[in-house]
Coordinates of C-alpha atoms in Angstrom, one line a residue:
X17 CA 58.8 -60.8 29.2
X18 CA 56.0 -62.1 26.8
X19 CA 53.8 -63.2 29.5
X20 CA 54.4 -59.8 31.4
X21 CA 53.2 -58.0 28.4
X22 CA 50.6 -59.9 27.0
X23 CA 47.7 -58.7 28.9
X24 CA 48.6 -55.0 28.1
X25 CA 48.6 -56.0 24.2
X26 CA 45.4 -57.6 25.0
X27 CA 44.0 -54.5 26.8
X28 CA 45.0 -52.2 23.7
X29 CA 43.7 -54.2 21.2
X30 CA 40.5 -54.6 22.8
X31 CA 40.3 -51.0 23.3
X32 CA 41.5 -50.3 19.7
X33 CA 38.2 -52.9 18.2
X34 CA 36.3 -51.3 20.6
X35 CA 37.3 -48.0 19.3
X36 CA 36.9 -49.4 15.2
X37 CA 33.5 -50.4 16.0
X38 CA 32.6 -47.5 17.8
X39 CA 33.8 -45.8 14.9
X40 CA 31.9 -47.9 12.4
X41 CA 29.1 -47.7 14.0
X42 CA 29.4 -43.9 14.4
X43 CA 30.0 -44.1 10.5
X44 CA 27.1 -45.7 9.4
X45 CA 24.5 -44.2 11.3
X46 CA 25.7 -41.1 10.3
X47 CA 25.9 -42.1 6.4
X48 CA 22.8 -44.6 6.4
X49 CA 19.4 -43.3 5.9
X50 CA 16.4 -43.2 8.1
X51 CA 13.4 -44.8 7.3
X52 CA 11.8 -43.4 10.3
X53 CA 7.9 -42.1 9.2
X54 CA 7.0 -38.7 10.2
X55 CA 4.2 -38.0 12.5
X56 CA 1.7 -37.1 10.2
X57 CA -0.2 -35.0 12.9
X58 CA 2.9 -33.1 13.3
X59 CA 2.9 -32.9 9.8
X60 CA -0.4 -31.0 9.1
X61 CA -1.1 -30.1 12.6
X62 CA -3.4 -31.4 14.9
X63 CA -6.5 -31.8 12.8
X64 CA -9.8 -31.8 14.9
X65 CA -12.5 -34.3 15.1
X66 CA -14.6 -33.3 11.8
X67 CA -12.0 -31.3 10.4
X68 CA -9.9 -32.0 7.7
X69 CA -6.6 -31.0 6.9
X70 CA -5.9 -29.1 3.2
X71 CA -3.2 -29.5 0.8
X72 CA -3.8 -27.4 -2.6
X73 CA -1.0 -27.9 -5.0
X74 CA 1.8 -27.2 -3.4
X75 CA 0.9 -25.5 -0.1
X76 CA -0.2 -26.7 2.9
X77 CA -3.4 -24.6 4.3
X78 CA -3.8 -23.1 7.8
X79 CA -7.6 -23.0 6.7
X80 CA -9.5 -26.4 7.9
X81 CA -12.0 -28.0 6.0
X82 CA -15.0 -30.3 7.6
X83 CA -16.0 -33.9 6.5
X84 CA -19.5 -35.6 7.3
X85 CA -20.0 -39.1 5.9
X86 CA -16.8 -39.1 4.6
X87 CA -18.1 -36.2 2.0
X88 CA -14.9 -33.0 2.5
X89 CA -16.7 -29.6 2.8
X90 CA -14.1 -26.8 1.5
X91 CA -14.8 -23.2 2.8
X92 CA -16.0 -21.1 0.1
X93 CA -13.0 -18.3 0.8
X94 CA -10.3 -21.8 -0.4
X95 CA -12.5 -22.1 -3.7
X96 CA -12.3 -18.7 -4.7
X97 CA -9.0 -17.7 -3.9
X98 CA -7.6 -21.6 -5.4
X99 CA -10.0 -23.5 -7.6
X100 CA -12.7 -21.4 -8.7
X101 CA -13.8 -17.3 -8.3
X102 CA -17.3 -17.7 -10.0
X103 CA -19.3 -19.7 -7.0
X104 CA -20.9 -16.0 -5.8
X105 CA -22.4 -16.3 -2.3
X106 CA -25.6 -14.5 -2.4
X107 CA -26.0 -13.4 1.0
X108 CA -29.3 -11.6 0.5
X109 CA -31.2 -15.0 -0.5
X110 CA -28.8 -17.3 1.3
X111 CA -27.3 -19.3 -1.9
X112 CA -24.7 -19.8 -3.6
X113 CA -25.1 -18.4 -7.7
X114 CA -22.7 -19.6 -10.0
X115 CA -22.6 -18.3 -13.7
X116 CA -21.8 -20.3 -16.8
X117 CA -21.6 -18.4 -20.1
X118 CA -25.4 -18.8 -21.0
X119 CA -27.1 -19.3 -17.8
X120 CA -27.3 -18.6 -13.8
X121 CA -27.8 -21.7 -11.6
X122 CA -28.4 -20.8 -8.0
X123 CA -28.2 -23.4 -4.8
X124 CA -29.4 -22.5 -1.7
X125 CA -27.5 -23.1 1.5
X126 CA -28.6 -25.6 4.1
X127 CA -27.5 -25.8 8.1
X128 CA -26.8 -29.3 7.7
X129 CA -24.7 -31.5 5.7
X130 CA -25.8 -33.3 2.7
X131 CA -26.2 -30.9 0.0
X132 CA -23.9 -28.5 -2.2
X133 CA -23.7 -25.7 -0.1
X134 CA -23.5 -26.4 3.8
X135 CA -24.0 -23.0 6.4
X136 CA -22.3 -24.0 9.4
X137 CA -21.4 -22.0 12.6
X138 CA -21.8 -18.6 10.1
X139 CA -19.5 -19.9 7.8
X140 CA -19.9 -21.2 4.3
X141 CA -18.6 -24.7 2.8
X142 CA -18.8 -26.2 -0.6
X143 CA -19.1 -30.3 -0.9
X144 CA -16.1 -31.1 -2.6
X145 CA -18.7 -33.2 -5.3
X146 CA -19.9 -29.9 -6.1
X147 CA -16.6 -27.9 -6.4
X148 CA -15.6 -30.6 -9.4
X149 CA -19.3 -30.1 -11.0
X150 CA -17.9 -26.5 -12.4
X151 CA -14.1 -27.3 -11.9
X152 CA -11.3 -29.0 -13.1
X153 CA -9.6 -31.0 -10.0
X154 CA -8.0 -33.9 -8.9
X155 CA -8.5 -35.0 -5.3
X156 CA -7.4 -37.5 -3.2
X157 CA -9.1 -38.5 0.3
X158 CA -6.9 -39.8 3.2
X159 CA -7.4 -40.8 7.2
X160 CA -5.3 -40.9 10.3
X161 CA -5.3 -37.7 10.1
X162 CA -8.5 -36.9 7.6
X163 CA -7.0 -34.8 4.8
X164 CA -7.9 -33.8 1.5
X165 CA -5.5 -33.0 -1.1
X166 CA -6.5 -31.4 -4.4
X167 CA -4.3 -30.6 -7.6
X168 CA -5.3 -27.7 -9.3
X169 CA -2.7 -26.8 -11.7
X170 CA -2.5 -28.6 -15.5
X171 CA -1.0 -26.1 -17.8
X172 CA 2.8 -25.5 -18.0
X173 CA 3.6 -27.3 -14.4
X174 CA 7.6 -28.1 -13.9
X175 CA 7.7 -31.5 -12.9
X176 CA 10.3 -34.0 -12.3
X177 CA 10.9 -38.1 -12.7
X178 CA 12.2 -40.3 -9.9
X179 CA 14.8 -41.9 -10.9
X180 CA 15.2 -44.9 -8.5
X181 CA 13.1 -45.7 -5.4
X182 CA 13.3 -43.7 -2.8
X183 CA 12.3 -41.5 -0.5
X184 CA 10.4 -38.0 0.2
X185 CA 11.8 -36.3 3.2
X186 CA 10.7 -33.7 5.5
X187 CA 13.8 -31.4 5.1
X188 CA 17.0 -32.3 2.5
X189 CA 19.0 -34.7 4.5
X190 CA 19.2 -38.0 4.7
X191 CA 18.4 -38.2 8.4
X192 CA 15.1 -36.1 8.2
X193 CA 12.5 -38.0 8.8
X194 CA 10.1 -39.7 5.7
X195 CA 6.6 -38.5 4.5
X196 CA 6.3 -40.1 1.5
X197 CA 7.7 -43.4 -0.6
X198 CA 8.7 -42.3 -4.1
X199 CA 8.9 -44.9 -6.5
X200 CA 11.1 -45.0 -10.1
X201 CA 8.7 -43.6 -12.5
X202 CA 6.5 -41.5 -10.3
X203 CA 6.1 -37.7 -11.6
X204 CA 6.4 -34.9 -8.8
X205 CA 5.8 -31.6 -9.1
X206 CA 9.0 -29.4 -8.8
X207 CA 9.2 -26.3 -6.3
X208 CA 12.8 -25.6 -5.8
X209 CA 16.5 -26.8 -6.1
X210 CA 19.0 -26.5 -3.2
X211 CA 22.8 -28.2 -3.7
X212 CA 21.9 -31.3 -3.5
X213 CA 18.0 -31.8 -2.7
X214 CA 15.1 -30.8 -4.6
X215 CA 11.6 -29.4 -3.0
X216 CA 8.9 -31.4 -4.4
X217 CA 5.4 -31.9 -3.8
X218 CA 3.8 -35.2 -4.3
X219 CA 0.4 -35.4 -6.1
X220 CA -1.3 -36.9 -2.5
X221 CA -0.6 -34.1 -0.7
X222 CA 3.3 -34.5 0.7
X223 CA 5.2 -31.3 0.4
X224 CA 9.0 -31.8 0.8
X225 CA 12.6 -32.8 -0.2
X226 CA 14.3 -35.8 -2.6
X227 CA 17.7 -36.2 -3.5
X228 CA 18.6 -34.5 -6.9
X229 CA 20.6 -37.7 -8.0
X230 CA 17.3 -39.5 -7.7
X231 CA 15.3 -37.4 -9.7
X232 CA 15.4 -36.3 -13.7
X233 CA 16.0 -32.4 -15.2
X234 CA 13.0 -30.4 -14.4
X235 CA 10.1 -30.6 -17.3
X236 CA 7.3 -28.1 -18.4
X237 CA 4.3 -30.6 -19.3
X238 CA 1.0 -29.6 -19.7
X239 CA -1.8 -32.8 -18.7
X240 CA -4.6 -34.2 -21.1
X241 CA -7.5 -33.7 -18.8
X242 CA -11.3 -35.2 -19.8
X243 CA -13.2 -32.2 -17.6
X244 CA -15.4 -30.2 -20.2
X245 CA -17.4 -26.9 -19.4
X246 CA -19.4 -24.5 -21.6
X247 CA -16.8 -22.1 -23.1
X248 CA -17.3 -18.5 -23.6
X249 CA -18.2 -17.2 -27.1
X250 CA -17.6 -13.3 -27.9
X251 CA -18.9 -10.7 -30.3
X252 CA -16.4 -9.4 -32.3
X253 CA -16.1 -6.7 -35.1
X254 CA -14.8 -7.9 -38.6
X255 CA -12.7 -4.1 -38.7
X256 CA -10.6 -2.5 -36.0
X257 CA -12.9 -1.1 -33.6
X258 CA -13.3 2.9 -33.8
X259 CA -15.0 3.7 -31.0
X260 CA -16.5 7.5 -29.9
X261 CA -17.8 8.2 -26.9
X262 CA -20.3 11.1 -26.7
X263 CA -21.5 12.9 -23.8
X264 CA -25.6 13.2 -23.7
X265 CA -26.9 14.9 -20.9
X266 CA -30.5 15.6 -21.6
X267 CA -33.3 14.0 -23.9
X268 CA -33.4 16.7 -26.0
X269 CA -29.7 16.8 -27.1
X270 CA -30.0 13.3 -29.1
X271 CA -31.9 15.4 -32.2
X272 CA -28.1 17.3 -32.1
X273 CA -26.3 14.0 -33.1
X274 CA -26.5 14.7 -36.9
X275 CA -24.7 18.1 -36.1
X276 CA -22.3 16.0 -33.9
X277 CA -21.3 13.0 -36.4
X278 CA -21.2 15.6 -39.6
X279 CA -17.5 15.9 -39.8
X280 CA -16.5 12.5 -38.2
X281 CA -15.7 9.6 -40.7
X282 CA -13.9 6.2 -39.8
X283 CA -16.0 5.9 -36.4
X284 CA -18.4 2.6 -36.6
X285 CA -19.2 2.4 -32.7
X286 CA -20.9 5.7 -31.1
X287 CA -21.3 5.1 -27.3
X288 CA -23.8 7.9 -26.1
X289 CA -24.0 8.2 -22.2
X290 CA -27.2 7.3 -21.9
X291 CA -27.8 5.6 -18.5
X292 CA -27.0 5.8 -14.7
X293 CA -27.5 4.0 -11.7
X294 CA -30.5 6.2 -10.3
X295 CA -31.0 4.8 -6.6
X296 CA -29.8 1.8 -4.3
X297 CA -32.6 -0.3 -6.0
X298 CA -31.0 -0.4 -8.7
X299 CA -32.9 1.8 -10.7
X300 CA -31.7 3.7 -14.2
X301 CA -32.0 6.8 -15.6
X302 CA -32.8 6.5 -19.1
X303 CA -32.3 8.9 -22.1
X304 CA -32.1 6.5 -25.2
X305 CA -33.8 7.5 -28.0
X306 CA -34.6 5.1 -30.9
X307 CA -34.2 7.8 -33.4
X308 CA -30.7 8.6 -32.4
X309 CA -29.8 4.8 -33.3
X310 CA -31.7 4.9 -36.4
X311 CA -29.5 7.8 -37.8
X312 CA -26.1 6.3 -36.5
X313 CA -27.1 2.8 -38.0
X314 CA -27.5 4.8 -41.3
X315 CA -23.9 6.2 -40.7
X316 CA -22.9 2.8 -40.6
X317 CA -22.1 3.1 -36.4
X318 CA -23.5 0.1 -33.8
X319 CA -24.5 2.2 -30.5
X320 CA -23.0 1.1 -27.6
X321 CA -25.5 2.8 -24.6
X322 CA -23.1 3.8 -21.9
X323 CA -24.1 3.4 -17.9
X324 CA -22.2 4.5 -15.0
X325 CA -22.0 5.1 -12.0
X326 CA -21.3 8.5 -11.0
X327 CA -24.6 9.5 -8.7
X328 CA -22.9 10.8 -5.8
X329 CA -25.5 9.9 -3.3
X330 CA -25.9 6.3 -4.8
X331 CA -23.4 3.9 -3.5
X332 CA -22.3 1.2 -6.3
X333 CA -21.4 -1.2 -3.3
X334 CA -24.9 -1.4 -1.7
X335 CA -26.6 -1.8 -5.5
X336 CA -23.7 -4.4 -6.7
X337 CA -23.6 -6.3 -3.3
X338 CA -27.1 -7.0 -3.3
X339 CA -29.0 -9.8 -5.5
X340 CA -31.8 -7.7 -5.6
X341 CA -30.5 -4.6 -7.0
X342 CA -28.1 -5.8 -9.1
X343 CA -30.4 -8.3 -10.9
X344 CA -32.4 -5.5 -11.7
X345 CA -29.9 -3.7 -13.0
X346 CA -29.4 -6.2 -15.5
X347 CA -33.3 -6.5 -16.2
X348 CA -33.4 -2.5 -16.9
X349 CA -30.4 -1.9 -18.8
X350 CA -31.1 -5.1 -21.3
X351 CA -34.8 -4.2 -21.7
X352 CA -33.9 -0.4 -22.1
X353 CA -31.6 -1.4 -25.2
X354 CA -34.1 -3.8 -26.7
X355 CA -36.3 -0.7 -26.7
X356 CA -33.9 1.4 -28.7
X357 CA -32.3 -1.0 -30.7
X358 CA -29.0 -0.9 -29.5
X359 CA -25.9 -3.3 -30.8
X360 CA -24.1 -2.9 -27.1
X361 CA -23.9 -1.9 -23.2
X362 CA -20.5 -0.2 -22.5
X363 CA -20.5 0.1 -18.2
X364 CA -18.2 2.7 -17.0
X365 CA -18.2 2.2 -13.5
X366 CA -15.5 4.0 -12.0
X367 CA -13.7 4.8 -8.8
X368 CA -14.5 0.6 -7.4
X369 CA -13.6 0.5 -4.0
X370 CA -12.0 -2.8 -3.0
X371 CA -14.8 -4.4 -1.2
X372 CA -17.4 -3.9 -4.4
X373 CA -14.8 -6.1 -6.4
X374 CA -16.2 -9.3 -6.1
X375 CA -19.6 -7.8 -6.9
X376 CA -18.7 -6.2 -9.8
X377 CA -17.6 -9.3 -11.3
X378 CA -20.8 -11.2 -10.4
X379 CA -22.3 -7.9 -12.2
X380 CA -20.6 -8.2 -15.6
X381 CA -21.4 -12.1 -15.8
X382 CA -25.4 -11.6 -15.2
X383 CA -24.9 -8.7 -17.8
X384 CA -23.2 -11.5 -19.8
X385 CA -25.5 -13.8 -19.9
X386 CA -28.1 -11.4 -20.8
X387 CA -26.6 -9.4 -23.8
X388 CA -25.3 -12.6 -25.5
X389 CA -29.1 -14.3 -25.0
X390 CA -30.2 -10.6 -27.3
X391 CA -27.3 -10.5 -29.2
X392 CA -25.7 -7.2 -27.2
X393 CA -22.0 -6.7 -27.1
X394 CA -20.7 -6.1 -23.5
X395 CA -17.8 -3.7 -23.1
X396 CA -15.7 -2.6 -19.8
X397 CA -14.2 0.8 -19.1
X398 CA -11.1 0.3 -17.2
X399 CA -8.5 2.7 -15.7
X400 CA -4.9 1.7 -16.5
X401 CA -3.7 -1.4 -14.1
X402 CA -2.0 -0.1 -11.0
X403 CA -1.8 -2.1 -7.8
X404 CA -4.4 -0.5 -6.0
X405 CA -6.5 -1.4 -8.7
X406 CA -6.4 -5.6 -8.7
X407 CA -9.5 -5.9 -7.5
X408 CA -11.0 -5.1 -10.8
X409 CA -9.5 -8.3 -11.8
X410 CA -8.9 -7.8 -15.8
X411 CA -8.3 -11.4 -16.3
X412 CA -11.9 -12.1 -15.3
X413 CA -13.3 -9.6 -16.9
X414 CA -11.5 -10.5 -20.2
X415 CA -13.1 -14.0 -19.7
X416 CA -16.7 -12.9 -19.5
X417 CA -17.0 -9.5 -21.4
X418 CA -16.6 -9.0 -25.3
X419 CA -14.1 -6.1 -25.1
X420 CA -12.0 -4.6 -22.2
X421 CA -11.2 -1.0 -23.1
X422 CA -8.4 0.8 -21.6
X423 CA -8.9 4.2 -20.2
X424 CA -5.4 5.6 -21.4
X425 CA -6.0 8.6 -19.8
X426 CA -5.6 10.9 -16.7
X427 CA -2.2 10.4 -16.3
X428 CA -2.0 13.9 -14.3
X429 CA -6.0 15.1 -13.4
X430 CA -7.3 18.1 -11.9
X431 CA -5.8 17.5 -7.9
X432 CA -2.5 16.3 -9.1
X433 CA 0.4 17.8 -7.2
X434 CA 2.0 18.7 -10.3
X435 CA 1.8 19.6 -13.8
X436 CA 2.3 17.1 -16.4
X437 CA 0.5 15.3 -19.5
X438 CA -2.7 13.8 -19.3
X439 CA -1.5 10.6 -21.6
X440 CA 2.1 10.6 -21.9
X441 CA 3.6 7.6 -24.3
X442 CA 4.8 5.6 -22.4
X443 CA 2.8 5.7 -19.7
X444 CA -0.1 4.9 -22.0
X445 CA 1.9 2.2 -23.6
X446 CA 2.4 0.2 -20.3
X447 CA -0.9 0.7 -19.4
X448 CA -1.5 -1.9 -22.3
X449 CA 0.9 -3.9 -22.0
X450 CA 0.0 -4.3 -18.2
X451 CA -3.8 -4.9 -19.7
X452 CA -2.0 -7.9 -21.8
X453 CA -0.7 -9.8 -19.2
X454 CA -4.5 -10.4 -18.2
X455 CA -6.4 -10.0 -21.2
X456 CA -6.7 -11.2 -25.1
X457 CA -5.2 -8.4 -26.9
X458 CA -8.1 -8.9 -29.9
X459 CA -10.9 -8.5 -26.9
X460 CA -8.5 -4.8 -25.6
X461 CA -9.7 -1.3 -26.9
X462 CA -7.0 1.3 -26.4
X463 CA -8.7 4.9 -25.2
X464 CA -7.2 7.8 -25.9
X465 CA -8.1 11.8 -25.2
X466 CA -9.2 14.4 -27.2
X467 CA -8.6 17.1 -24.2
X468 CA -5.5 18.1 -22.4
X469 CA -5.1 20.1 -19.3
X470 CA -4.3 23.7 -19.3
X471 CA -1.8 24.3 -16.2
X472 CA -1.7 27.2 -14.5
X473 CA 0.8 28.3 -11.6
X474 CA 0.0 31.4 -9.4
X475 CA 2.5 31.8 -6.8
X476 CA 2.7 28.5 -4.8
X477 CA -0.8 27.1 -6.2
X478 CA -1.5 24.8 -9.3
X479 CA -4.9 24.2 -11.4
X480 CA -5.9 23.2 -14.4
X481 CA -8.7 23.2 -16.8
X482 CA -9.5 20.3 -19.4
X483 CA -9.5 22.0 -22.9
X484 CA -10.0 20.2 -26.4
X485 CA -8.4 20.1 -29.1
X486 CA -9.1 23.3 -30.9
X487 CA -9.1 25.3 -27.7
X488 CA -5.5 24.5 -26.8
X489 CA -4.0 25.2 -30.2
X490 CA -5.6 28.8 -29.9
X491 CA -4.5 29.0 -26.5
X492 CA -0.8 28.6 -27.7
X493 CA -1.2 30.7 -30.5
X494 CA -2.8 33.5 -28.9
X495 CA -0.2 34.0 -26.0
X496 CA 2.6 33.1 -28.8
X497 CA 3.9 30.0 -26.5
X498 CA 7.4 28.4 -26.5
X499 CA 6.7 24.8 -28.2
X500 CA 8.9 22.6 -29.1
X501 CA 8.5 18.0 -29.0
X502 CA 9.1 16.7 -26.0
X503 CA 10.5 12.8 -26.6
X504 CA 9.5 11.7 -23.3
X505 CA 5.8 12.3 -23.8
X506 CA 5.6 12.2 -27.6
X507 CA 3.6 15.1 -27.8
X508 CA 4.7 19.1 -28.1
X509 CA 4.8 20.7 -25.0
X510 CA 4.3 24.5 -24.4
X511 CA 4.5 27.1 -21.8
X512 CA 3.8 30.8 -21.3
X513 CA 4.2 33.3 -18.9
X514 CA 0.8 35.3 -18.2
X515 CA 0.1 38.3 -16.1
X516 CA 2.5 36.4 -13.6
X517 CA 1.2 33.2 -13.8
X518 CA 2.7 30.5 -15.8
X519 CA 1.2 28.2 -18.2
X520 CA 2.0 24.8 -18.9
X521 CA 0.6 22.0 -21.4
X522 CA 1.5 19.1 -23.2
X523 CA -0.7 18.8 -26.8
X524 CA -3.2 16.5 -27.9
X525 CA -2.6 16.7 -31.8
X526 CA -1.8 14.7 -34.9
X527 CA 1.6 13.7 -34.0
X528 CA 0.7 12.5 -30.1
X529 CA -2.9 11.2 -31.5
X530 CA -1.0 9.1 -34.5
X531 CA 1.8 7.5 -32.3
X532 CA -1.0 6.6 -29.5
X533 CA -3.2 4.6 -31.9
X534 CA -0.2 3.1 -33.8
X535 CA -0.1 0.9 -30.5
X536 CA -3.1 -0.6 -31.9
X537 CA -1.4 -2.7 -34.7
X538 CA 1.6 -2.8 -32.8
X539 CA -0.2 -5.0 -29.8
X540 CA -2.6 -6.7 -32.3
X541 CA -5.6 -5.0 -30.4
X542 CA -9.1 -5.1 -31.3
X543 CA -9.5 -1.2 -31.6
X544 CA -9.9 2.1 -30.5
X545 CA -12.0 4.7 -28.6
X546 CA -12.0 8.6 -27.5
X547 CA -12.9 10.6 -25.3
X548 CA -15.0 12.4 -26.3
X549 CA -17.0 13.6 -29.4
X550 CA -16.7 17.9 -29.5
X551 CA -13.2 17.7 -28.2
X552 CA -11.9 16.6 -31.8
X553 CA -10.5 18.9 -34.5
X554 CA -12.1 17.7 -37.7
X555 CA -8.3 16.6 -39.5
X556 CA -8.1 14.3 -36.2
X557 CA -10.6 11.8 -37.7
X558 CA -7.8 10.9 -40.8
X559 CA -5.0 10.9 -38.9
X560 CA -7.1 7.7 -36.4
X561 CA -8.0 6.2 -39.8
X562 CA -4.8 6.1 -41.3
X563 CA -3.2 4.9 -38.5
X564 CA -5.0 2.0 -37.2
X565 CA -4.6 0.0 -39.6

């Protein structure tokens, strides 16, 4: 009986180790890790023969740039938007400017490799030599495929510690295919934390996942880096800036400053509109008068000569856009206040379309350069940040100008489709704090309004008129309107019914005036300004003083 079954037992137990180490085997492949390399042109894509793949911190780019003698050439477009907005190209003279704070360097743009600036096929590339000239970077140069990977980012980056030696990985998993060896006290920089991997990007360019046992708590650490550059230096007033803007139109109505200024105290900048862009050469119109400066200096104001840009037929684009124009722009607005004597430009150019942004920018640091070489503080009029105006970029203004100035004002404007007040509280209040989150609060000057808008409602229409604010109070007075505080706005609001019509408006007066420049202290700004000079009552100019300190 033995013998019969013996072959059987055999049979069952071969099928049964068979089995086991199919099982095993099934087991440890499935729980063993590949070492198995990614293909690293299915990694960045297939790179092209004098192309080069980019990594910037911790993305991968689509954009290409271009190597010749192993030298990377990055396209200008990856420098701004990454590394560094200030290389301006100067399509006009074919060059690239770039401004530090005390002087304009320009390089002109060759069609061949070799130099800074390389024009190839229509498109613009900086040699990567160049790129760290002005800017902080660390790059790293690899083959097979060419590659360039650059790290950007010093200040308050999350990192993390491998633990152990191990690997970076393609996807979390332990079968996903390698990019990188990570070694026990390597630092990577942390992206994001799934259950039980961690997105990581190596400081050579790999982007991808390690295994959170492998790796230390996440860190904030901020690098000790050697690069130096020339630092901006800004004009600043010992006191709170109190700033007045006043509306000149005409030669002839500077002798009528004395008449202006004789009830105003606490005011030590007067900023008279003295200058616009005339034509697209960049041209001004000039009413400055040196007596007008002489009498304010003896009131104990600076001037700060305003310029705008509010010539209809004169497009700011074309004059900004355009080396030419712009730089003589500059030239006539610094030797127009050197004539004078003024202390400051204050540019209030308004209504920027998106395409003049870059331009603008390149504007206010020529205008830099040249009012800190005489001694001329450089101020910004800017509407309150709203998305569709990013392009004015704060952050760079704040870096190159002496004081941004918020225009906390036109909340509602003649076209709004309804009522409401021109500088509500809190709508004023997050204008700044928007402004903040870009800009030095000691280099922000908070505008307020002297005027408000008188609404009117006939049938189905609105208008409104802009009043100041002696005009409104004998408005309510003289139709005997219902007024009471509305918490909302922080001012008084009243309304009247006229021959049919109704009347709306929301007061500019000591109570919304003092809680709009108590926001001074509150933020730490460097001051504020008004708009504008004959739109005051005479008790308004106590009520600033006391409260912005």
């Amino acid at each position: 009986m033995k013998k019969k079954y013996m072959p059987v037992l055999i049979v069952c137990l071969l099928i049964f180790i068979v089995g086991a180490v199919g099982l095993g085997v099934h087991v440890v492949l499935k729980y063993t890790p590949t070492k198995n390399r990614m293909d690293l042109n299915e990694y960045y894509g297939q790179v092209a023969e004098g192309e080069a793949a980019l990594i910037l911190g911790t993305e991968k780019l689509e954009q290409r740039g271009i190597m010749s003698d192993g030298e990377p050439y990055l396209p200008l477009e990856v420098v701004n938007s990454y590394l560094n907005q200030r290389y301006y190209w100067d399509s006009e003279n074919q060059q690239i400017l770039y401004a530090t704070p005390s002087e304009l360097f320009s390089y002109p743009a060759s069609d061949a490799a070799g130099g800074e600036v390389w024009l190839k096929d229509g498109n613009i590339y900086l040699s990567l030599s160049f790129i760290k000239q002005y800017t902080d970077i660390d790059s790293y140069i690899y083959e097979g495929p060419d590659r360039v990977a650059i790290q950007y980012q010093f200040t308050d980056v999350q990192t993390v510690t491998v633990l152990k030696n191990t690997y970076v990985r393609y996807r979390g998993g332990i079968k996903a295919e390698v990019l990188s060896e990570a070694k026990a006290g390597d630092t990577l920089i942390y992206m994001e934390a799934l259950e039980d991997w961690t997105q990581v990007a190596t400081k050579d360019g790999y982007i991808g996942y390690i295994e959170n046992k492998k790796i230390s708590a996440p860190e904030t650490m901020t690098a000790d880096r050697d690069f130096q550059s020339e630092q901006y230096t800004y004009f600043s007033m010992e006191k709170p800036v109190n700033m007045a803007w006043h509306q000149v139109t005409s030669m002839d109505a500077n002798a009528y400053l004395a008449d202006t200024i004789q009830n105003v105290t606490g005011v030590n900048v007067i900023s008279p509109t003295w200058f616009y862009i005339q034509d697209h050469a960049g041209n001004i119109s000039n009413i400055a008068s040196s007596d007008y400066v002489a009498l304010a200096h003896e009131r104990g104001m600076q001037v700060w000569g305003l310029v705008d840009n509010f010539t209809v037929e004169v497009q700011t684009t074309e004059v900004l856009s355009r080396t030419s124009s712009r730089q003589n722009l500059v030239k006539q607005l610094i030797q127009a206040a050197l004539e004078v004597g003024l202390d400051g430009i204050n540019v209030d150019f308004e209504s920027l379309s998106e395409d003049v942004g870059i331009h603008f920018l390149q504007f206010l640091r020529e205008m830099s350069i040249e009012c800190h070489k005489n001694n001329l503080v450089l101020s910004v009029d800017n509407p309150v940040p709203e998305d569709f105006t990013s392009h004015y970029d704060r952050a760079e203004q704040g870096r190159v100008v002496d004081y941004v100035i918020v225009m906390g004002y036109d909340e509602h404007y003649v076209g709004s489709e309804e009522a409401g007040s021109v500088a509500s509280l809190p709508w004023v209040e997050k204008g700044i704090q928007d402004t903040l989150a870009e800009v030095p609060a000691e280099r922000v000057i908070n505008a307020i309004p002297f005027y408000t808008r008188l609404w009117k409602t006939s049938g189905a229409v609105l208008s409104s008129e802009a009043i100041g604010m002696d005009a409104a109070q004998e408005a309510v007075a003289a139709n005997q309107a219902q007024v009471y505080w509305d918490k909302n706005t922080s001012q008084n609001y009243g309304t009247y019914e006229l021959e049919g019509d109704t009347y709306q408006i929301w007061l500019e007066d000591a109570e919304s005036i003092a809680a709009k420049v108590k926001l001074v202290p509150q933020y730490n700004l460097a001051g504020v300004a008004q708009w504008k000079l004959g739109f005051e009552n005479s008790s308004i100019w106590q009520v600033i003083s006391d409260n912005l300190q």
